[in-house]
Short mmCIF file of C-alpha atoms in Angstrom, two decimals:
data_model
loop_
_atom_site.label_atom_id
_atom_site.label_comp_id
_atom_site.label_asym_id
_atom_site.label_seq_id
_atom_site.Cartn_x
_atom_site.Cartn_y
_atom_site.Cartn_z
CA LYS A 1 50.12 -20.28 14.22
CA LYS A 2 48.05 -22.07 11.01
CA PHE A 3 46.59 -18.72 9.83
CA ASN A 4 49.80 -16.95 9.72
CA GLU A 5 51.55 -20.28 7.88
CA CYS A 6 48.85 -20.78 5.47
CA VAL A 7 47.16 -17.40 4.64
CA LEU A 8 49.20 -14.37 5.90
CA GLN A 9 52.42 -15.80 4.43
CA GLN A 10 50.75 -16.43 1.31
CA TYR A 11 49.16 -13.01 1.09
CA LEU A 12 51.81 -10.46 2.11
CA PRO A 13 50.77 -6.95 2.73
CA VAL A 14 51.32 -4.55 -0.20
CA MET A 15 49.08 -1.45 0.82
CA TYR A 16 51.94 0.62 0.99
CA TRP A 17 52.54 0.24 -2.50
CA TRP A 18 49.23 2.14 -3.40
CA PHE A 19 50.53 5.17 -1.96
CA ILE A 20 53.89 5.27 -3.62
CA GLN A 21 52.13 4.45 -6.87
CA ASN A 22 49.45 6.74 -6.41
CA PHE A 23 51.34 9.66 -4.64
CA SER A 24 54.88 9.80 -6.41
CA ASN A 25 55.78 13.51 -4.82
CA PRO A 26 57.34 12.57 -1.69
CA HIS A 27 55.39 15.24 0.26
CA ALA A 28 52.12 14.16 -1.10
CA TRP A 29 52.98 10.56 -0.42
CA PHE A 30 53.76 11.29 3.41
CA GLU A 31 50.84 13.70 3.53
CA ALA A 32 48.51 11.15 2.13
CA ARG A 33 49.72 8.45 4.52
CA THR A 34 49.51 10.49 7.44
CA ASN A 35 45.89 11.60 6.49
CA PHE A 36 45.32 7.93 6.35
CA THR A 37 46.68 6.82 9.67
CA LEU A 38 44.96 9.78 11.30
CA SER A 39 41.41 9.10 9.85
CA ALA A 40 41.70 5.50 10.39
CA ALA A 41 42.57 6.29 14.10
CA VAL A 42 39.35 8.43 14.46
CA TRP A 43 37.08 6.08 12.85
CA SER A 44 38.16 3.14 15.12
CA ALA A 45 37.67 4.99 18.27
CA VAL A 46 34.20 6.13 17.12
CA GLY A 47 33.38 2.53 15.51
CA HIS A 48 34.21 1.10 18.66
CA VAL A 49 32.31 3.27 20.97
CA ILE A 50 29.07 2.62 19.10
CA GLY A 51 29.45 -0.87 18.21
CA LEU A 52 30.15 -0.57 14.24
CA GLY A 53 30.33 -3.94 12.73
CA ASP A 54 30.52 -5.61 9.23
CA ARG A 55 33.82 -3.89 8.50
CA HIS A 56 34.68 -5.68 5.34
CA SER A 57 36.98 -4.27 2.73
CA GLU A 58 33.80 -2.87 0.90
CA ASN A 59 32.77 -0.89 3.71
CA ILE A 60 35.87 0.95 4.11
CA LEU A 61 36.84 3.50 1.50
CA ILE A 62 40.16 5.49 0.46
CA ASP A 63 39.88 9.01 -0.90
CA THR A 64 42.46 8.78 -3.81
CA ARG A 65 42.86 12.55 -3.43
CA SER A 66 43.78 12.97 -0.23
CA GLY A 67 44.33 9.56 1.26
CA GLU A 68 41.50 9.93 4.17
CA CYS A 69 39.93 6.72 5.41
CA VAL A 70 35.97 6.60 4.51
CA HIS A 71 33.72 4.31 6.03
CA VAL A 72 30.24 3.51 4.63
CA ASP A 73 27.24 1.31 5.70
CA PHE A 74 26.09 2.36 9.09
CA ASP A 75 23.22 -0.53 9.61
CA CYS A 76 25.33 -3.06 11.59
CA ILE A 77 25.76 -0.59 14.87
CA PHE A 78 25.21 -1.32 18.98
CA ASP A 79 27.32 -4.53 18.42
CA LYS A 80 24.93 -6.32 15.88
CA GLY A 81 28.25 -7.89 14.35
CA LEU A 82 28.64 -10.03 17.42
CA TYR A 83 25.29 -11.75 16.61
CA LEU A 84 26.05 -12.59 13.18
CA PRO A 85 26.52 -16.13 12.13
CA LYS A 86 30.22 -15.67 12.41
CA PRO A 87 30.77 -13.33 15.18
CA GLU A 88 32.83 -10.09 14.60
CA VAL A 89 34.61 -10.13 17.75
CA ILE A 90 37.29 -7.47 16.76
CA PRO A 91 36.73 -3.73 17.89
CA PHE A 92 37.56 -2.44 14.36
CA ARG A 93 39.36 -3.05 11.32
CA LEU A 94 43.17 -3.30 11.74
CA THR A 95 44.37 -5.86 9.39
CA PRO A 96 48.11 -6.29 8.35
CA ASN A 97 47.54 -4.25 5.12
CA MET A 98 46.27 -1.27 7.20
CA LEU A 99 49.31 -1.83 9.83
CA ASP A 100 51.55 -1.67 6.66
CA SER A 101 50.15 1.33 5.02
CA PHE A 102 50.67 3.38 8.74
CA GLY A 103 54.50 2.87 8.05
CA PRO A 104 57.55 1.24 9.61
CA CYS A 105 56.11 1.83 13.29
CA GLY A 106 52.82 0.18 12.36
CA ALA A 107 50.16 0.78 14.87
CA ASP A 108 52.79 2.11 17.25
CA GLY A 109 53.60 5.87 16.76
CA LEU A 110 51.05 8.10 14.79
CA TYR A 111 48.16 5.74 14.89
CA THR A 112 48.46 5.02 18.70
CA GLY A 113 48.56 8.71 19.33
CA ALA A 114 45.70 9.80 17.42
CA LEU A 115 43.61 6.67 18.78
CA THR A 116 44.87 7.86 22.34
CA GLU A 117 43.54 11.77 21.63
CA SER A 118 40.42 10.53 20.03
CA MET A 119 39.40 8.45 22.92
CA LYS A 120 40.38 11.17 25.25
CA THR A 121 37.99 13.43 23.41
CA LEU A 122 35.15 11.08 23.34
CA ARG A 123 35.50 10.32 26.88
CA LYS A 124 35.50 13.85 28.00
CA ASN A 125 32.28 14.73 26.21
CA ARG A 126 30.49 11.40 27.42
CA ASP A 127 27.76 13.19 28.78
CA ILE A 128 27.06 15.33 25.26
CA LEU A 129 27.50 11.83 23.29
CA LEU A 130 25.16 9.96 25.50
CA SER A 131 22.77 12.63 25.34
CA VAL A 132 22.72 12.21 21.49
CA LEU A 133 22.25 8.92 21.84
CA GLU A 134 19.38 8.99 24.21
CA PRO A 135 16.69 9.79 21.65
CA PHE A 136 17.40 6.48 19.85
CA LEU A 137 15.93 4.76 22.30
CA LYS A 138 12.27 5.28 21.13
CA ASP A 139 13.68 5.65 17.30
CA PRO A 140 11.16 3.29 15.68
CA VAL A 141 13.70 2.98 12.80
CA ILE A 142 16.68 1.46 14.71
CA ASN A 143 16.24 -2.19 15.78
CA PHE A 144 18.28 -3.24 18.85
CA SER A 145 17.38 -6.81 18.76
CA SER A 146 20.20 -9.23 18.16
CA SER A 147 18.33 -11.78 16.65
CA LYS A 148 15.40 -12.45 14.56
CA SER A 149 13.38 -14.06 17.30
CA GLN A 150 14.00 -10.95 19.37
CA GLN A 151 12.96 -8.72 16.25
CA LYS A 152 9.35 -10.01 17.17
CA SER A 153 9.58 -9.40 21.00
CA SER A 154 7.61 -6.69 22.71
CA GLU A 155 7.98 -2.84 22.84
CA ASP A 156 9.15 -3.05 26.51
CA LYS A 157 11.75 -5.56 25.31
CA ASP A 158 12.98 -3.40 22.44
CA ILE A 159 13.31 -0.47 24.96
CA LYS A 160 15.09 -2.76 27.38
CA SER A 161 17.70 -4.03 24.85
CA ALA A 162 18.12 -0.24 23.50
CA LYS A 163 18.91 0.79 27.27
CA ARG A 164 21.38 -1.81 27.53
CA SER A 165 23.21 -0.88 24.23
CA ILE A 166 23.48 2.59 25.74
CA GLY A 167 24.81 1.07 28.58
CA ILE A 168 27.45 -0.70 26.79
CA ILE A 169 28.46 2.44 25.24
CA ASP A 170 28.61 4.33 28.63
CA GLY A 171 30.55 1.66 29.86
CA ARG A 172 33.33 2.30 26.87
CA LEU A 173 33.23 6.05 27.30
CA LYS A 174 34.37 4.97 30.96
CA GLY A 175 37.15 2.99 29.78
CA VAL A 176 35.71 -0.55 30.05
CA TYR A 177 36.37 -3.09 27.29
CA ASN A 178 33.34 -4.80 27.32
CA LEU A 179 33.29 -6.60 23.79
CA ARG A 180 32.69 -9.85 24.57
CA ASN A 181 32.66 -12.87 22.41
CA PRO A 182 29.50 -14.59 22.54
CA ASN A 183 31.62 -17.63 22.24
CA TYR A 184 34.10 -17.10 25.01
CA LYS A 185 33.19 -19.91 27.04
CA LYS A 186 33.45 -22.40 23.87
CA ILE A 187 37.33 -20.90 22.90
CA LYS A 188 40.44 -21.27 24.76
CA ARG A 189 42.66 -18.61 23.52
CA GLU A 190 46.58 -18.92 23.48
CA ASP A 191 47.18 -15.18 22.97
CA VAL A 192 45.84 -14.09 26.67
CA GLU A 193 46.40 -15.13 30.15
CA PRO A 194 43.33 -16.80 31.45
CA SER A 195 43.11 -14.30 34.08
CA GLU A 196 42.40 -11.45 31.35
CA GLU A 197 39.56 -13.53 29.90
CA GLY A 198 38.06 -13.70 33.29
CA ASP A 199 34.80 -12.50 34.90
CA ILE A 200 35.87 -9.04 35.62
CA SER A 201 37.76 -8.36 32.74
CA HIS A 202 34.74 -6.84 30.97
CA ILE A 203 33.87 -4.29 33.93
CA THR A 204 37.07 -3.28 34.81
CA GLN A 205 37.67 0.42 33.84
CA LEU A 206 40.90 1.22 32.15
CA SER A 207 43.05 4.45 31.69
CA VAL A 208 42.85 6.13 28.07
CA GLU A 209 46.41 4.38 27.33
CA GLY A 210 45.23 1.10 28.82
CA GLN A 211 42.13 1.02 26.85
CA VAL A 212 43.84 1.74 23.67
CA GLN A 213 46.44 -0.81 24.10
CA LYS A 214 43.63 -3.57 24.54
CA MET A 215 41.64 -2.28 21.78
CA ILE A 216 44.47 -2.54 19.43
CA MET A 217 45.71 -5.85 20.91
CA GLU A 218 42.29 -7.37 20.43
CA ALA A 219 42.09 -5.89 16.78
CA THR A 220 44.96 -7.36 15.43
CA SER A 221 44.94 -10.67 17.33
CA HIS A 222 45.10 -13.79 15.10
CA GLU A 223 43.03 -15.72 17.65
CA ASN A 224 40.22 -13.09 16.57
CA LEU A 225 40.79 -12.64 12.96
CA VAL A 226 40.36 -16.51 12.10
CA GLN A 227 36.65 -16.24 13.58
CA VAL A 228 35.54 -13.78 11.56
CA TYR A 229 33.54 -15.01 8.18
CA VAL A 230 35.81 -15.31 5.02
CA GLY A 231 34.01 -12.45 3.24
CA TRP A 232 35.43 -10.39 5.94
CA MET A 233 39.20 -11.19 4.41
CA PRO A 234 41.13 -10.49 7.53
CA TRP A 235 44.55 -11.20 5.80
CA ILE A 236 43.74 -7.79 3.67
#
């Protein structure tokens, strides 16, 4: 409630104006907004599956010619964002400004449809995706450790951590929403029922539609947005 009153009401969404100002032709404006919505949905699906974090405003760019959403900086993958000093507890960036740029329907409609189709495609090609990720298990460049102390652990522990990361991705490709806030026992959420935060909520396999709705709900939850660090700027 305080986040809405003190922050969101002070910084109202303006991103829709950017599309109006940069695409004066109605057809170009509609096409650019559609490109942004569709590309944002695809990036949301892929980013959640591989645990892509650190999605502050400087790591999400826009092609000014087409309106397409472009992500950069892929260092914070495999849910490393959960182990930052201020855990990034959202599956992807879906802030008020992004919702505003999608049009009157917000996340409903085109974005949800594209996100659903993207997740269907990813889940359908689960075996192929996992086979591509398997080589990362022995990649000396990739660090799967979640803390500095773990970074100095033995090779066996690194491999165990890598397999755990692959297992989490496998779960997401089966419909499991397993992005758990490391501080979930300390925080009492008011936007979900206690049963939804129970011990089996993070291992329950959902339908594609159910998984998509859960992802959107968590990404737009004010309870989650207020927990990220201020540089992430959740009000933008």
